[in-house]
Amino acid sequence: MKLYNTLSRNTEEFTSIIPQKAGIYVCGPTVYGAPHLGHVRGPIVFDVLRRYLIQQGYQVRFVRNITDVGHLVGDADEGEDKLQKQARLEQLEPMEVAQTYTDMYNSVMDRLNVIRPSIEPKASGHIIEQIEMIQTILNQGMAYEVDGSVYFDVEAYRNASNNYGELSGRVVEDLVAGAGNQSRDLEGQTEKRNPTDFALWKKSSPEHIMQWSSPWGKGYPGWHIECSAMSAKYLGEFFDIHGGGMDLLFPHHECEIAQSKAAHKHTPAKYWVHHNMITINGQKMAKSLNNGIKVEELFTGNHELLTRGFGAATLRFFVLQAHYRGTLDFSEEALLASDKGLARLVAAEQLIEGLKVSEVSTVDFSDIIDSIEYALNDDLNTPIVIAQLFEAARRVNLVNDGKETIDSNSKDLVSSLFRDYFRGVLGIPSNQDSSDNGTLDSVLKLLIELRSEAKLSKNYALSDQIRNKLKESGIELMDSKEGTSWKKA
RNA sequence: GGUCGGAUGGCCGAGAGGCUAGGCACGGGUCUGCAAAACCCUCUACACCGGUUCGAAUCCGGUUCCGACCUCCA
């Protein structure tokens, strides 16, 4: 398959380092808040990549970290640990905060049908590995210690004929020039030899709750080192795919490359894959911008921009209707369109089994499967995959309406098409919230039966009353030749 | 200010020199006691101004607007 590699700025044929095995590292969440919509795109995109590679016969080790050690908050909260800040607000232990939001994150991922990582390492559990890596970089002469903190020496790194900026396309001189302009005044700037240097280890003040002993005193690891240390530990010093959001391209991933090259003598990953952001009114959705919609709010509909809740399947489908490298603009209207479209696919999928088999088939599905394979191979073009699924659904409906015929081969083919791609690679889960539908279903069966009797005796006043009252309660009845079914409106 | 990316029909979104995705909404139909649902059909858009070409939404130049990143929003 072809994948866009940020490192080369080109779409490249994917070939794994070890045949039939693929190692993927994806930057995971910082667990200091409830997951919002912006957190959801990456996991879904890389889940599809993972599923597709598995379908292609790869054995995939998928690592996604949990960042549960502190990182400084910017601006007004300068110098304060993000997790620590949240902990004080909630009167909790920092690790309690981290646990709470880790659980919340994973439960959202489960609902979105994102396969759990093969390994989900926590930064706090890998302090030793991070310290070791920092030590190696120091030994290489590409870092220096100042008053209990350790900084990466970008100049020394470049002098060893490395290109700092190879991933992001940044030019160090421009960075320095630009820094004086718009950049924030950050703590530690005075300790650095050069403004482009970044922290590998930060000395903590006594108030910091999250701190660890190190050769340089009490402190905590820098922003970028955890991913370098943990990816190397679990995937090796050179692995196949490193994924993350475009917002992490610089500085995070650039720094990861620098750290790994300094410590391990070569670049950490063969392919760098970046997904774009979810926007709202054209602006990136981010906690810091305070324009995020929490995933839970989307599920319940409890948000000012929403008039109703949406299922996890709809959210996943919505995300995959756009190509991962483009921005995706969120609105309820767009989500509603996905919701209805998805319902059509599901309805067609359910028709397949009962399709009447004929001797000859006037419909074929092999062209659709070819198109889907081609699209997936072409840098994971999920919108095309979905468009092709709609075409398949259209043909299924035509057969169902008796306007086309299908033989058993084609029927098997379309059945496997939905199973392998719709449910398999795209990983669309069932949207049903399986809460109390059992009881509800039996009650409604009774009402539907009574209404049918009323209809038979032409008591339309009663039958309409049942239908209308149910609608007021949020239950919609749908008549068809086969009988009446219901759904939550 | 610097770097990079983007502007596609009412909305969301593919595509990327001729064959002009897809979904939703709208409209027309089938079905139905009525309605809804469902299904079928339909809807010809590529910011602006020049240029290249037999032919441009797609290439080139310029303009306007928008976004991301610019060293601690993983």
PDB file of C-alpha atoms in Angstrom, chain A residues 134-395:
ATOM      1  CA  ILE A 134      19.000  11.243  28.462  1.00  0.00           C
ATOM      2  CA  GLN A 135      22.240   9.936  29.918  1.00  0.00           C
ATOM      3  CA  THR A 136      23.192   8.472  26.549  1.00  0.00           C
ATOM      4  CA  ILE A 137      22.525  11.760  24.819  1.00  0.00           C
ATOM      5  CA  LEU A 138      24.646  13.536  27.430  1.00  0.00           C
ATOM      6  CA  ASN A 139      27.430  11.039  26.826  1.00  0.00           C
ATOM      7  CA  GLN A 140      27.242  11.794  23.128  1.00  0.00           C
ATOM      8  CA  GLY A 141      27.825  15.425  23.944  1.00  0.00           C
ATOM      9  CA  MET A 142      24.503  16.489  22.517  1.00  0.00           C
ATOM     10  CA  ALA A 143      22.967  17.671  25.752  1.00  0.00           C
ATOM     11  CA  TYR A 144      24.053  19.720  28.727  1.00  0.00           C
ATOM     12  CA  GLU A 145      23.002  20.112  32.324  1.00  0.00           C
ATOM     13  CA  VAL A 146      22.172  23.420  33.901  1.00  0.00           C
ATOM     14  CA  ASP A 147      21.168  23.587  37.542  1.00  0.00           C
ATOM     15  CA  GLY A 148      19.392  20.255  37.714  1.00  0.00           C
ATOM     16  CA  SER A 149      17.835  20.480  34.268  1.00  0.00           C
ATOM     17  CA  VAL A 150      19.095  18.864  31.078  1.00  0.00           C
ATOM     18  CA  TYR A 151      18.677  20.435  27.665  1.00  0.00           C
ATOM     19  CA  PHE A 152      19.157  19.032  24.210  1.00  0.00           C
ATOM     20  CA  ASP A 153      21.952  20.859  22.398  1.00  0.00           C
ATOM     21  CA  VAL A 154      20.614  21.528  18.923  1.00  0.00           C
ATOM     22  CA  GLU A 155      23.826  23.171  17.810  1.00  0.00           C
ATOM     23  CA  ALA A 156      25.989  20.208  18.810  1.00  0.00           C
ATOM     24  CA  TYR A 157      23.486  17.958  17.093  1.00  0.00           C
ATOM     25  CA  ARG A 158      23.710  19.933  13.894  1.00  0.00           C
ATOM     26  CA  ASN A 159      27.484  20.088  14.076  1.00  0.00           C
ATOM     27  CA  ALA A 160      27.466  16.316  13.917  1.00  0.00           C
ATOM     28  CA  SER A 161      25.935  16.816  10.462  1.00  0.00           C
ATOM     29  CA  ASN A 162      22.357  16.217  11.475  1.00  0.00           C
ATOM     30  CA  ASN A 163      19.518  18.184  10.032  1.00  0.00           C
ATOM     31  CA  TYR A 164      17.288  19.554  12.767  1.00  0.00           C
ATOM     32  CA  GLY A 165      14.139  20.343  10.821  1.00  0.00           C
ATOM     33  CA  GLU A 166      14.224  17.437   8.398  1.00  0.00           C
ATOM     34  CA  LEU A 167      10.723  16.367   9.322  1.00  0.00           C
ATOM     35  CA  SER A 168       8.928  19.666   9.742  1.00  0.00           C
ATOM     36  CA  GLY A 169      10.857  21.608   7.157  1.00  0.00           C
ATOM     37  CA  ARG A 170      11.824  24.180   9.750  1.00  0.00           C
ATOM     38  CA  VAL A 171      15.009  26.128   9.331  1.00  0.00           C
ATOM     39  CA  VAL A 172      16.764  26.710  12.617  1.00  0.00           C
ATOM     40  CA  GLU A 173      17.744  30.239  11.703  1.00  0.00           C
ATOM     41  CA  ASP A 174      14.125  31.093  10.916  1.00  0.00           C
ATOM     42  CA  LEU A 175      13.002  29.583  14.177  1.00  0.00           C
ATOM     43  CA  VAL A 176      15.386  31.763  16.091  1.00  0.00           C
ATOM     44  CA  ALA A 177      14.345  34.811  14.108  1.00  0.00           C
ATOM     45  CA  GLY A 178      10.684  34.068  14.589  1.00  0.00           C
ATOM     46  CA  ALA A 179      11.023  33.232  18.212  1.00  0.00           C
ATOM     47  CA  GLY A 180      11.629  36.779  19.292  1.00  0.00           C
ATOM     48  CA  ASN A 181       8.548  37.851  17.492  1.00  0.00           C
ATOM     49  CA  GLN A 182       5.515  35.863  18.493  1.00  0.00           C
ATOM     50  CA  SER A 183       6.919  33.358  20.874  1.00  0.00           C
ATOM     51  CA  ARG A 184       5.932  33.141  24.472  1.00  0.00           C
ATOM     52  CA  ASP A 185       8.300  33.945  27.241  1.00  0.00           C
ATOM     53  CA  LEU A 186       8.973  30.571  28.671  1.00  0.00           C
ATOM     54  CA  GLU A 187      10.562  29.426  31.799  1.00  0.00           C
ATOM     55  CA  GLY A 188      14.025  28.026  31.287  1.00  0.00           C
ATOM     56  CA  GLN A 189      14.769  30.170  28.266  1.00  0.00           C
ATOM     57  CA  THR A 190      17.576  31.799  30.178  1.00  0.00           C
ATOM     58  CA  GLU A 191      19.148  28.467  31.022  1.00  0.00           C
ATOM     59  CA  LYS A 192      19.331  27.356  27.419  1.00  0.00           C
ATOM     60  CA  ARG A 193      22.394  28.002  25.356  1.00  0.00           C
ATOM     61  CA  ASN A 194      20.269  28.448  22.299  1.00  0.00           C
ATOM     62  CA  PRO A 195      16.595  29.240  21.989  1.00  0.00           C
ATOM     63  CA  THR A 196      16.011  26.128  19.879  1.00  0.00           C
ATOM     64  CA  ASP A 197      17.287  23.808  22.606  1.00  0.00           C
ATOM     65  CA  PHE A 198      14.602  21.857  24.400  1.00  0.00           C
ATOM     66  CA  ALA A 199      14.318  20.203  27.783  1.00  0.00           C
ATOM     67  CA  LEU A 200      15.113  16.538  28.297  1.00  0.00           C
ATOM     68  CA  TRP A 201      14.810  16.757  32.066  1.00  0.00           C
ATOM     69  CA  LYS A 202      13.398  19.540  34.162  1.00  0.00           C
ATOM     70  CA  LYS A 203      14.285  20.303  37.724  1.00  0.00           C
ATOM     71  CA  SER A 204      11.176  20.485  39.829  1.00  0.00           C
ATOM     72  CA  SER A 205      10.393  22.967  42.507  1.00  0.00           C
ATOM     73  CA  PRO A 206       9.462  21.485  45.883  1.00  0.00           C
ATOM     74  CA  GLU A 207       5.758  22.148  45.291  1.00  0.00           C
ATOM     75  CA  HIS A 208       5.720  19.795  42.356  1.00  0.00           C
ATOM     76  CA  ILE A 209       4.050  16.602  43.421  1.00  0.00           C
ATOM     77  CA  MET A 210       5.084  14.614  40.392  1.00  0.00           C
ATOM     78  CA  GLN A 211       8.818  14.307  40.590  1.00  0.00           C
ATOM     79  CA  TRP A 212      11.405  11.613  40.420  1.00  0.00           C
ATOM     80  CA  SER A 213      15.009  11.213  41.461  1.00  0.00           C
ATOM     81  CA  SER A 214      17.579  11.420  38.727  1.00  0.00           C
ATOM     82  CA  PRO A 215      21.323  11.851  38.362  1.00  0.00           C
ATOM     83  CA  TRP A 216      20.571  15.586  38.119  1.00  0.00           C
ATOM     84  CA  GLY A 217      18.351  15.787  41.157  1.00  0.00           C
ATOM     85  CA  LYS A 218      14.603  15.729  41.630  1.00  0.00           C
ATOM     86  CA  GLY A 219      12.635  16.515  38.558  1.00  0.00           C
ATOM     87  CA  TYR A 220      10.536  15.198  35.746  1.00  0.00           C
ATOM     88  CA  PRO A 221      11.155  14.240  32.130  1.00  0.00           C
ATOM     89  CA  GLY A 222      10.893  16.695  29.274  1.00  0.00           C
ATOM     90  CA  TRP A 223       8.099  16.863  26.812  1.00  0.00           C
ATOM     91  CA  HIS A 224       9.453  14.671  24.052  1.00  0.00           C
ATOM     92  CA  ILE A 225      11.639  12.042  25.630  1.00  0.00           C
ATOM     93  CA  GLU A 226       8.955   9.618  26.724  1.00  0.00           C
ATOM     94  CA  CYS A 227       7.894   8.745  23.198  1.00  0.00           C
ATOM     95  CA  SER A 228      11.482   8.214  22.130  1.00  0.00           C
ATOM     96  CA  ALA A 229      12.283   6.005  25.098  1.00  0.00           C
ATOM     97  CA  MET A 230       9.112   3.933  24.985  1.00  0.00           C
ATOM     98  CA  SER A 231       8.979   3.437  21.231  1.00  0.00           C
ATOM     99  CA  ALA A 232      12.587   2.212  21.298  1.00  0.00           C
ATOM    100  CA  LYS A 233      11.854  -0.113  24.168  1.00  0.00           C
ATOM    101  CA  TYR A 234       8.844  -1.799  22.622  1.00  0.00           C
ATOM    102  CA  LEU A 235       9.371  -1.462  18.883  1.00  0.00           C
ATOM    103  CA  GLY A 236      13.105  -1.198  18.623  1.00  0.00           C
ATOM    104  CA  GLU A 237      15.328   1.696  17.733  1.00  0.00           C
ATOM    105  CA  PHE A 238      14.046   1.608  14.168  1.00  0.00           C
ATOM    106  CA  PHE A 239      10.423   0.773  13.529  1.00  0.00           C
ATOM    107  CA  ASP A 240       7.928   1.092  10.709  1.00  0.00           C
ATOM    108  CA  ILE A 241       5.336   3.754  11.331  1.00  0.00           C
ATOM    109  CA  HIS A 242       5.171   6.668  13.716  1.00  0.00           C
ATOM    110  CA  GLY A 243       1.812   8.382  13.788  1.00  0.00           C
ATOM    111  CA  GLY A 244       0.274  11.425  15.341  1.00  0.00           C
ATOM    112  CA  GLY A 245      -1.575  14.649  14.693  1.00  0.00           C
ATOM    113  CA  MET A 246      -0.191  17.372  12.508  1.00  0.00           C
ATOM    114  CA  ASP A 247      -0.019  19.621  15.517  1.00  0.00           C
ATOM    115  CA  LEU A 248       2.695  17.335  16.871  1.00  0.00           C
ATOM    116  CA  LEU A 249       4.856  17.575  13.813  1.00  0.00           C
ATOM    117  CA  PHE A 250       6.773  20.387  15.345  1.00  0.00           C
ATOM    118  CA  PRO A 251       8.284  20.466  17.798  1.00  0.00           C
ATOM    119  CA  HIS A 252       7.309  17.098  19.252  1.00  0.00           C
ATOM    120  CA  HIS A 253       8.181  14.739  16.426  1.00  0.00           C
ATOM    121  CA  GLU A 254      11.103  16.791  15.239  1.00  0.00           C
ATOM    122  CA  CYS A 255      12.551  16.502  18.716  1.00  0.00           C
ATOM    123  CA  GLU A 256      11.882  12.794  18.832  1.00  0.00           C
ATOM    124  CA  ILE A 257      13.952  12.350  15.698  1.00  0.00           C
ATOM    125  CA  ALA A 258      16.756  14.460  17.133  1.00  0.00           C
ATOM    126  CA  GLN A 259      16.777  12.571  20.431  1.00  0.00           C
ATOM    127  CA  SER A 260      16.736   9.184  18.767  1.00  0.00           C
ATOM    128  CA  LYS A 261      19.458  10.112  16.321  1.00  0.00           C
ATOM    129  CA  ALA A 262      21.576  11.462  19.135  1.00  0.00           C
ATOM    130  CA  ALA A 263      21.091   8.400  21.308  1.00  0.00           C
ATOM    131  CA  HIS A 264      20.712   5.583  18.765  1.00  0.00           C
ATOM    132  CA  LYS A 265      22.611   6.980  15.797  1.00  0.00           C
ATOM    133  CA  HIS A 266      19.715   6.755  13.427  1.00  0.00           C
ATOM    134  CA  THR A 267      16.203   7.953  12.765  1.00  0.00           C
ATOM    135  CA  PRO A 268      13.519   6.148  14.790  1.00  0.00           C
ATOM    136  CA  ALA A 269      10.812   5.501  12.224  1.00  0.00           C
ATOM    137  CA  LYS A 270      10.666   4.720   8.535  1.00  0.00           C
ATOM    138  CA  TYR A 271       7.299   6.336   7.869  1.00  0.00           C
ATOM    139  CA  TRP A 272       5.851   9.352   9.637  1.00  0.00           C
ATOM    140  CA  VAL A 273       2.122   9.599   9.203  1.00  0.00           C
ATOM    141  CA  HIS A 274       0.215  12.676  10.324  1.00  0.00           C
ATOM    142  CA  HIS A 275      -3.495  13.186  10.395  1.00  0.00           C
ATOM    143  CA  ASN A 276      -5.152  16.568  10.156  1.00  0.00           C
ATOM    144  CA  MET A 277      -7.343  18.254  12.731  1.00  0.00           C
ATOM    145  CA  ILE A 278     -11.061  18.381  13.317  1.00  0.00           C
ATOM    146  CA  THR A 279     -12.150  21.967  13.000  1.00  0.00           C
ATOM    147  CA  ILE A 280     -15.185  23.752  14.244  1.00  0.00           C
ATOM    148  CA  ASN A 281     -16.144  26.841  12.319  1.00  0.00           C
ATOM    149  CA  GLY A 282     -12.880  26.432  10.498  1.00  0.00           C
ATOM    150  CA  GLN A 283     -10.802  26.474  13.651  1.00  0.00           C
ATOM    151  CA  LYS A 284      -8.880  23.646  15.182  1.00  0.00           C
ATOM    152  CA  MET A 285     -10.651  21.988  18.066  1.00  0.00           C
ATOM    153  CA  ALA A 286      -8.402  22.083  21.084  1.00  0.00           C
ATOM    154  CA  LYS A 287      -8.656  22.138  24.798  1.00  0.00           C
ATOM    155  CA  SER A 288      -6.549  25.249  24.909  1.00  0.00           C
ATOM    156  CA  LEU A 289      -8.958  27.041  22.575  1.00  0.00           C
ATOM    157  CA  ASN A 290     -11.835  25.955  24.723  1.00  0.00           C
ATOM    158  CA  ASN A 291     -13.922  25.071  21.697  1.00  0.00           C
ATOM    159  CA  GLY A 292     -13.865  21.340  22.197  1.00  0.00           C
ATOM    160  CA  ILE A 293     -16.928  19.175  22.339  1.00  0.00           C
ATOM    161  CA  LYS A 294     -16.467  16.318  24.726  1.00  0.00           C
ATOM    162  CA  VAL A 295     -17.144  12.920  23.268  1.00  0.00           C
ATOM    163  CA  GLU A 296     -19.597  12.258  26.052  1.00  0.00           C
ATOM    164  CA  GLU A 297     -21.490  15.419  25.151  1.00  0.00           C
ATOM    165  CA  LEU A 298     -21.701  14.225  21.600  1.00  0.00           C
ATOM    166  CA  PHE A 299     -23.093  10.889  22.737  1.00  0.00           C
ATOM    167  CA  THR A 300     -25.703  12.495  24.976  1.00  0.00           C
ATOM    168  CA  GLY A 301     -26.431  15.564  22.876  1.00  0.00           C
ATOM    169  CA  ASN A 302     -25.864  17.696  25.924  1.00  0.00           C
ATOM    170  CA  HIS A 303     -24.111  20.589  24.196  1.00  0.00           C
ATOM    171  CA  GLU A 304     -25.234  23.943  22.879  1.00  0.00           C
ATOM    172  CA  LEU A 305     -24.301  23.058  19.313  1.00  0.00           C
ATOM    173  CA  LEU A 306     -26.283  19.836  19.376  1.00  0.00           C
ATOM    174  CA  THR A 307     -29.998  19.170  19.379  1.00  0.00           C
ATOM    175  CA  ARG A 308     -29.622  15.444  19.919  1.00  0.00           C
ATOM    176  CA  GLY A 309     -27.074  12.762  20.727  1.00  0.00           C
ATOM    177  CA  PHE A 310     -25.173  10.684  18.219  1.00  0.00           C
ATOM    178  CA  GLY A 311     -23.875   7.144  18.411  1.00  0.00           C
ATOM    179  CA  ALA A 312     -20.270   6.074  18.410  1.00  0.00           C
ATOM    180  CA  ALA A 313     -20.721   4.427  15.022  1.00  0.00           C
ATOM    181  CA  THR A 314     -21.887   7.720  13.570  1.00  0.00           C
ATOM    182  CA  LEU A 315     -18.871   9.515  14.960  1.00  0.00           C
ATOM    183  CA  ARG A 316     -16.501   6.941  13.566  1.00  0.00           C
ATOM    184  CA  PHE A 317     -18.258   7.008  10.216  1.00  0.00           C
ATOM    185  CA  PHE A 318     -18.170  10.810  10.180  1.00  0.00           C
ATOM    186  CA  VAL A 319     -14.424  10.822  10.773  1.00  0.00           C
ATOM    187  CA  LEU A 320     -13.786   8.289   8.016  1.00  0.00           C
ATOM    188  CA  GLN A 321     -15.871  10.162   5.478  1.00  0.00           C
ATOM    189  CA  ALA A 322     -12.990  12.600   5.146  1.00  0.00           C
ATOM    190  CA  HIS A 323      -9.468  11.725   4.103  1.00  0.00           C
ATOM    191  CA  TYR A 324      -7.181  11.709   7.127  1.00  0.00           C
ATOM    192  CA  ARG A 325      -4.822  14.358   5.795  1.00  0.00           C
ATOM    193  CA  GLY A 326      -7.479  16.990   5.251  1.00  0.00           C
ATOM    194  CA  THR A 327      -9.207  19.023   7.895  1.00  0.00           C
ATOM    195  CA  LEU A 328     -12.674  17.903   8.833  1.00  0.00           C
ATOM    196  CA  ASP A 329     -15.173  20.574   9.728  1.00  0.00           C
ATOM    197  CA  PHE A 330     -17.600  19.697  12.442  1.00  0.00           C
ATOM    198  CA  SER A 331     -21.222  20.759  12.570  1.00  0.00           C
ATOM    199  CA  GLU A 332     -24.404  19.070  13.606  1.00  0.00           C
ATOM    200  CA  GLU A 333     -25.623  19.271  10.032  1.00  0.00           C
ATOM    201  CA  ALA A 334     -22.587  17.348   8.809  1.00  0.00           C
ATOM    202  CA  LEU A 335     -22.973  14.808  11.570  1.00  0.00           C
ATOM    203  CA  LEU A 336     -26.643  14.379  10.779  1.00  0.00           C
ATOM    204  CA  ALA A 337     -25.761  13.667   7.163  1.00  0.00           C
ATOM    205  CA  SER A 338     -23.330  10.969   8.302  1.00  0.00           C
ATOM    206  CA  ASP A 339     -25.888   9.532  10.654  1.00  0.00           C
ATOM    207  CA  LYS A 340     -28.483   9.128   7.919  1.00  0.00           C
ATOM    208  CA  GLY A 341     -26.007   7.850   5.397  1.00  0.00           C
ATOM    209  CA  LEU A 342     -24.734   5.288   7.851  1.00  0.00           C
ATOM    210  CA  ALA A 343     -28.276   4.148   8.555  1.00  0.00           C
ATOM    211  CA  ARG A 344     -28.708   3.488   4.844  1.00  0.00           C
ATOM    212  CA  LEU A 345     -25.629   1.317   4.711  1.00  0.00           C
ATOM    213  CA  VAL A 346     -26.689  -0.613   7.782  1.00  0.00           C
ATOM    214  CA  ALA A 347     -30.167  -1.133   6.340  1.00  0.00           C
ATOM    215  CA  ALA A 348     -28.745  -2.472   3.099  1.00  0.00           C
ATOM    216  CA  GLU A 349     -26.329  -4.689   4.998  1.00  0.00           C
ATOM    217  CA  GLN A 350     -29.244  -6.255   6.850  1.00  0.00           C
ATOM    218  CA  LEU A 351     -31.089  -6.925   3.610  1.00  0.00           C
ATOM    219  CA  ILE A 352     -28.313  -9.047   2.140  1.00  0.00           C
ATOM    220  CA  GLU A 353     -29.024 -12.242   4.011  1.00  0.00           C
ATOM    221  CA  GLY A 354     -32.666 -12.362   2.969  1.00  0.00           C
ATOM    222  CA  LEU A 355     -31.987 -11.580  -0.679  1.00  0.00           C
ATOM    223  CA  LYS A 356     -33.692 -13.969  -3.082  1.00  0.00           C
ATOM    224  CA  VAL A 357     -31.111 -15.955  -5.023  1.00  0.00           C
ATOM    225  CA  SER A 358     -31.556 -16.302  -8.777  1.00  0.00           C
ATOM    226  CA  GLU A 359     -29.874 -18.430 -11.416  1.00  0.00           C
ATOM    227  CA  VAL A 360     -28.254 -15.445 -13.034  1.00  0.00           C
ATOM    228  CA  SER A 361     -26.873 -12.321 -11.537  1.00  0.00           C
ATOM    229  CA  THR A 362     -27.488  -8.966 -13.156  1.00  0.00           C
ATOM    230  CA  VAL A 363     -25.370  -7.284 -10.516  1.00  0.00           C
ATOM    231  CA  ASP A 364     -21.694  -7.720  -9.780  1.00  0.00           C
ATOM    232  CA  PHE A 365     -19.622  -6.591  -6.846  1.00  0.00           C
ATOM    233  CA  SER A 366     -16.099  -7.461  -7.869  1.00  0.00           C
ATOM    234  CA  ASP A 367     -15.609  -4.025  -9.421  1.00  0.00           C
ATOM    235  CA  ILE A 368     -16.571  -2.472  -6.096  1.00  0.00           C
ATOM    236  CA  ILE A 369     -14.120  -4.626  -4.188  1.00  0.00           C
ATOM    237  CA  ASP A 370     -11.394  -3.669  -6.643  1.00  0.00           C
ATOM    238  CA  SER A 371     -12.167   0.005  -6.164  1.00  0.00           C
ATOM    239  CA  ILE A 372     -12.151  -0.374  -2.399  1.00  0.00           C
ATOM    240  CA  GLU A 373      -8.809  -2.153  -2.429  1.00  0.00           C
ATOM    241  CA  TYR A 374      -7.385   0.478  -4.720  1.00  0.00           C
ATOM    242  CA  ALA A 375      -8.637   3.285  -2.478  1.00  0.00           C
ATOM    243  CA  LEU A 376      -7.270   1.695   0.671  1.00  0.00           C
ATOM    244  CA  ASN A 377      -3.946   1.162  -1.009  1.00  0.00           C
ATOM    245  CA  ASP A 378      -3.917   4.748  -2.126  1.00  0.00           C
ATOM    246  CA  ASP A 379      -2.926   6.372   1.149  1.00  0.00           C
ATOM    247  CA  LEU A 380      -5.924   5.033   3.036  1.00  0.00           C
ATOM    248  CA  ASN A 381      -8.608   6.823   1.064  1.00  0.00           C
ATOM    249  CA  THR A 382     -11.562   5.946   3.277  1.00  0.00           C
ATOM    250  CA  PRO A 383     -14.013   8.438   1.666  1.00  0.00           C
ATOM    251  CA  ILE A 384     -13.737   6.492  -1.578  1.00  0.00           C
ATOM    252  CA  VAL A 385     -14.229   3.243   0.303  1.00  0.00           C
ATOM    253  CA  ILE A 386     -17.426   4.627   1.767  1.00  0.00           C
ATOM    254  CA  ALA A 387     -18.619   5.925  -1.590  1.00  0.00           C
ATOM    255  CA  GLN A 388     -18.132   2.422  -2.974  1.00  0.00           C
ATOM    256  CA  LEU A 389     -20.074   0.930  -0.080  1.00  0.00           C
ATOM    257  CA  PHE A 390     -22.964   3.212  -0.972  1.00  0.00           C
ATOM    258  CA  GLU A 391     -22.819   1.919  -4.515  1.00  0.00           C
ATOM    259  CA  ALA A 392     -22.928  -1.637  -3.180  1.00  0.00           C
ATOM    260  CA  ALA A 393     -25.912  -0.703  -1.026  1.00  0.00           C
ATOM    261  CA  ARG A 394     -27.674   0.735  -4.035  1.00  0.00           C
ATOM    262  CA  ARG A 395     -27.265  -2.524  -5.933  1.00  0.00           C
TER     263      ARG A 395
END
